């Protein structure tokens, strides 16, 4: 009964490949996010969706394309992978669009390694 | 430059000691959240503070929001090895509709 689940847990691939990460939440939340955590553990928002609508696109290269087929799912597709894309990617959800007093529930992350 | 600066970035102390972690900014936040992250897992919310000067306690952890809502602190009393982890503060500026995170404090409590 995992609240926010993302797959795969680990992803090792070569430069230039295209890969996808899937995320699903069973909390009934309206808003979902993708965050990137670098090697120094700094968490930075990439995208947020509210009820399937893109709300935030935080100057992420257009090689990254999120897709939300319904409000319980938010997938991340990455084209032409580069070495610098290596990081841990976290999916998260929150009950409301307003961050105020609406905490994030994170998945356990996908560690992407580009070789 | 980081919007939220956490200090110290690394802290290693002995079991039973007290410690304080700081989260500072020049910006005003509507609310500030503290998360703890274990290796291989996502961050988990510990507490949210929303009112300037607010103090919240979670067992041996005490969280305070600065009067001007620009900073926060986390104080742990009698630290235990189970407190080991990465502690992250995160804030939302009014109208920004997104959480920004500090760079984290990696805490190690030695038995």
CSV table of C-alpha atoms in Angstrom, one decimal:
chain,number,residue,atom,x,y,z
A,1,UNK,CA,0.0,0.0,0.0
A,2,UNK,CA,2.8,2.4,-1.0
A,3,UNK,CA,1.6,5.9,-1.2
A,4,UNK,CA,3.9,7.3,-3.9
A,5,UNK,CA,5.7,4.6,-6.0
A,6,UNK,CA,8.1,5.1,-8.8
A,7,UNK,CA,9.8,2.7,-11.1
A,8,UNK,CA,12.5,1.7,-11.8
A,9,UNK,CA,14.5,2.1,-8.6
A,10,UNK,CA,17.8,2.0,-10.6
A,11,UNK,CA,18.4,2.9,-14.2
A,12,UNK,CA,21.8,2.5,-15.9
A,13,UNK,CA,22.0,3.6,-19.5
A,14,UNK,CA,24.4,5.0,-22.1
A,15,UNK,CA,24.6,8.5,-23.4
A,16,UNK,CA,22.2,9.3,-26.2
A,17,UNK,CA,19.5,6.8,-25.1
A,18,UNK,CA,15.9,7.6,-24.3
A,19,UNK,CA,14.4,6.4,-21.0
A,20,UNK,CA,11.2,6.8,-18.9
A,21,UNK,CA,10.5,6.8,-15.2
A,22,UNK,CA,7.0,6.1,-14.0
A,23,UNK,CA,5.2,7.5,-10.9
A,24,UNK,CA,1.9,6.6,-9.3
A,25,UNK,CA,0.3,7.9,-6.1
A,26,UNK,CA,-2.7,6.4,-4.4
A,27,UNK,CA,-3.3,9.2,-1.9
A,28,UNK,CA,-5.9,11.0,-4.0
A,29,UNK,CA,-3.7,14.1,-4.2
A,30,UNK,CA,-4.3,16.7,-6.8
A,31,UNK,CA,-0.7,17.8,-7.4
A,32,UNK,CA,2.4,15.8,-8.5
A,33,UNK,CA,6.0,16.8,-8.9
A,34,UNK,CA,9.3,15.7,-10.2
A,35,UNK,CA,12.4,16.7,-8.3
A,36,UNK,CA,16.1,16.1,-9.1
A,37,UNK,CA,18.6,15.4,-6.3
A,38,UNK,CA,22.2,15.9,-7.3
A,39,UNK,CA,25.3,14.3,-5.9
A,40,UNK,CA,25.5,16.9,-3.1
A,41,UNK,CA,21.9,16.0,-2.0
A,42,UNK,CA,20.5,19.3,-3.3
A,43,UNK,CA,16.8,18.8,-4.2
A,44,UNK,CA,15.5,21.0,-7.0
A,45,UNK,CA,12.0,21.1,-8.5
A,46,UNK,CA,11.7,20.2,-12.2
A,47,UNK,CA,8.0,20.1,-12.9
A,48,UNK,CA,4.6,20.2,-11.1
A,49,UNK,CA,1.2,19.2,-12.4
A,50,UNK,CA,-2.1,20.0,-10.9
A,51,UNK,CA,-5.0,17.8,-12.1
A,52,UNK,CA,-3.0,16.8,-15.2
A,53,UNK,CA,-2.2,20.4,-16.0
A,54,UNK,CA,1.4,21.6,-16.1
A,55,UNK,CA,1.9,24.3,-13.6
A,56,UNK,CA,5.7,24.6,-13.1
A,57,UNK,CA,8.4,24.0,-15.6
A,58,UNK,CA,11.6,25.0,-13.9
A,59,UNK,CA,13.9,25.8,-16.9
A,60,UNK,CA,14.5,22.2,-17.5
A,61,UNK,CA,16.0,21.2,-20.9
A,62,UNK,CA,13.3,20.2,-23.4
A,63,UNK,CA,14.8,16.7,-23.5
A,64,UNK,CA,12.8,16.2,-20.4
A,65,UNK,CA,9.1,15.7,-21.0
A,66,UNK,CA,6.6,14.9,-18.3
A,67,UNK,CA,3.3,13.3,-19.0
A,68,UNK,CA,0.3,13.1,-16.7
A,69,UNK,CA,-2.3,10.7,-18.2
A,70,UNK,CA,-4.5,11.2,-15.0
A,71,UNK,CA,-4.0,12.9,-11.7
A,72,UNK,CA,-2.7,9.7,-10.1
A,73,UNK,CA,0.2,9.3,-12.5
A,74,UNK,CA,3.1,11.5,-13.6
A,75,UNK,CA,5.7,10.0,-15.9
A,76,UNK,CA,9.1,11.5,-16.9
A,77,UNK,CA,10.6,10.8,-20.3
A,78,UNK,CA,14.1,11.8,-21.0
A,79,UNK,CA,15.5,11.9,-24.6
A,80,UNK,CA,19.2,11.9,-25.6
A,81,UNK,CA,20.5,11.3,-22.2
A,82,UNK,CA,23.7,13.1,-21.1
A,83,UNK,CA,26.3,12.4,-18.4
A,84,UNK,CA,25.0,15.4,-16.4
A,85,UNK,CA,21.6,13.8,-16.2
A,86,UNK,CA,22.9,11.3,-13.7
A,87,UNK,CA,21.1,12.0,-10.4
A,88,UNK,CA,18.3,10.7,-8.2
A,89,UNK,CA,14.9,11.7,-9.5
A,90,UNK,CA,12.1,11.9,-7.0
A,91,UNK,CA,8.4,11.9,-7.7
A,92,UNK,CA,6.2,13.6,-5.1
A,93,UNK,CA,2.6,14.5,-4.5
A,94,UNK,CA,0.7,17.0,-2.3
A,95,UNK,CA,-3.0,17.2,-1.4
A,96,UNK,CA,-3.5,20.7,-2.8
A,97,UNK,CA,-2.0,23.0,-5.3
A,98,UNK,CA,-1.2,25.5,-2.7
A,99,UNK,CA,2.1,24.5,-1.0
A,100,UNK,CA,1.0,26.4,2.1
A,101,UNK,CA,0.6,23.8,4.8
A,102,UNK,CA,0.3,21.0,2.2
A,103,UNK,CA,3.4,18.9,2.6
A,104,UNK,CA,5.0,16.7,-0.1
A,105,UNK,CA,4.9,13.0,0.0
A,106,UNK,CA,7.9,11.6,-1.8
A,107,UNK,CA,8.5,8.3,-3.6
A,108,UNK,CA,11.8,6.4,-2.9
A,109,UNK,CA,13.6,7.8,-5.9
A,110,UNK,CA,15.1,6.5,-9.2
A,111,UNK,CA,18.8,6.5,-9.3
A,112,UNK,CA,19.7,7.3,-12.9
A,113,UNK,CA,23.3,6.6,-14.0
A,114,UNK,CA,24.4,7.7,-17.5
A,115,UNK,CA,27.6,6.1,-18.8
B,1,UNK,CA,23.4,31.3,-4.3
B,2,UNK,CA,20.9,29.2,-2.4
B,3,UNK,CA,17.6,30.7,-1.3
B,4,UNK,CA,17.8,28.6,1.9
B,5,UNK,CA,21.1,28.1,3.6
B,6,UNK,CA,21.5,25.3,6.1
B,7,UNK,CA,24.2,25.0,8.6
B,8,UNK,CA,26.1,23.0,9.4
B,9,UNK,CA,26.2,20.9,6.3
B,10,UNK,CA,27.8,18.0,8.2
B,11,UNK,CA,27.6,17.2,11.9
B,12,UNK,CA,28.9,14.2,13.7
B,13,UNK,CA,28.3,13.9,17.5
B,14,UNK,CA,28.1,11.3,20.2
B,15,UNK,CA,24.9,9.8,21.5
B,16,UNK,CA,23.3,11.8,24.3
B,17,UNK,CA,24.6,15.2,23.1
B,18,UNK,CA,22.3,18.1,22.0
B,19,UNK,CA,22.5,19.8,18.7
B,20,UNK,CA,21.0,22.6,16.6
B,21,UNK,CA,20.6,22.9,12.9
B,22,UNK,CA,19.9,26.2,11.2
B,23,UNK,CA,18.0,27.2,8.1
B,24,UNK,CA,18.5,30.8,7.0
B,25,UNK,CA,17.3,33.0,4.2
B,26,UNK,CA,16.9,36.7,3.4
B,27,UNK,CA,13.5,35.9,2.0
B,28,UNK,CA,10.2,35.7,3.8
B,29,UNK,CA,8.3,32.4,3.7
B,30,UNK,CA,4.6,31.6,4.0
B,31,UNK,CA,5.6,28.3,5.7
B,32,UNK,CA,8.6,26.2,6.3
B,33,UNK,CA,8.9,22.5,6.4
B,34,UNK,CA,11.5,20.1,7.8
B,35,UNK,CA,12.1,16.7,6.2
B,36,UNK,CA,14.3,13.8,7.1
B,37,UNK,CA,15.8,11.6,4.4
B,38,UNK,CA,17.3,8.1,5.0
B,39,UNK,CA,19.7,6.5,2.4
B,40,UNK,CA,17.8,5.0,-0.5
B,41,UNK,CA,14.5,6.7,0.4
B,42,UNK,CA,12.6,9.9,-0.2
B,43,UNK,CA,12.4,12.7,2.3
B,44,UNK,CA,9.7,12.3,4.9
B,45,UNK,CA,8.0,15.3,6.5
B,46,UNK,CA,8.7,16.0,10.2
B,47,UNK,CA,6.9,19.2,10.7
B,48,UNK,CA,5.5,22.4,9.2
B,49,UNK,CA,5.7,25.8,10.8
B,50,UNK,CA,3.5,28.6,9.5
B,51,UNK,CA,3.5,31.4,12.1
B,52,UNK,CA,6.4,33.7,13.0
B,53,UNK,CA,7.8,32.7,16.3
B,54,UNK,CA,6.0,29.3,16.3
B,55,UNK,CA,7.6,26.5,18.2
B,56,UNK,CA,6.7,22.8,17.6
B,57,UNK,CA,7.9,19.8,19.4
B,58,UNK,CA,8.2,16.2,18.2
B,59,UNK,CA,9.5,14.1,21.1
B,60,UNK,CA,13.1,15.2,21.4
B,61,UNK,CA,13.0,17.5,18.4
B,62,UNK,CA,12.1,21.1,18.7
B,63,UNK,CA,11.4,23.3,15.7
B,64,UNK,CA,11.2,27.0,15.7
B,65,UNK,CA,10.2,29.5,13.0
B,66,UNK,CA,11.8,32.9,13.2
B,67,UNK,CA,9.7,35.9,14.1
B,68,UNK,CA,10.2,37.4,10.7
B,69,UNK,CA,9.6,34.1,9.0
B,70,UNK,CA,13.0,34.1,7.3
B,71,UNK,CA,14.7,31.4,9.3
B,72,UNK,CA,14.1,28.3,11.3
B,73,UNK,CA,16.0,26.0,13.6
B,74,UNK,CA,15.8,22.3,14.6
B,75,UNK,CA,17.1,21.4,18.0
B,76,UNK,CA,17.6,17.8,19.1
B,77,UNK,CA,18.0,16.9,22.7
B,78,UNK,CA,19.9,13.8,23.8
B,79,UNK,CA,20.5,12.6,20.3
B,80,UNK,CA,20.3,8.9,19.5
B,81,UNK,CA,21.8,6.8,16.7
B,82,UNK,CA,18.3,6.6,15.2
B,83,UNK,CA,18.4,10.4,14.6
B,84,UNK,CA,21.1,9.8,11.9
B,85,UNK,CA,20.0,11.1,8.5
B,86,UNK,CA,19.8,14.0,6.1
B,87,UNK,CA,17.7,16.9,7.5
B,88,UNK,CA,16.2,19.2,4.9
B,89,UNK,CA,14.4,22.5,5.4
B,90,UNK,CA,12.1,23.6,2.6
B,91,UNK,CA,10.1,26.8,2.3
B,92,UNK,CA,7.5,28.3,0.1
B,93,UNK,CA,7.6,32.0,-0.7
B,94,UNK,CA,4.3,33.8,-0.8
B,95,UNK,CA,2.8,33.4,-4.3
B,96,UNK,CA,5.7,31.2,-5.6
B,97,UNK,CA,3.6,28.0,-5.4
B,98,UNK,CA,6.7,25.8,-5.1
B,99,UNK,CA,8.9,24.5,-2.3
B,100,UNK,CA,12.6,25.4,-2.4
B,101,UNK,CA,15.0,23.2,-0.4
B,102,UNK,CA,18.1,23.9,1.6
B,103,UNK,CA,21.1,21.9,0.8
B,104,UNK,CA,20.6,19.7,3.8
B,105,UNK,CA,22.4,18.8,7.0
B,106,UNK,CA,23.9,15.4,7.2
B,107,UNK,CA,23.7,14.3,10.8
B,108,UNK,CA,25.6,11.3,12.2
B,109,UNK,CA,25.0,10.2,15.8
B,110,UNK,CA,27.7,7.8,17.0
B,111,UNK,CA,26.9,5.2,19.7
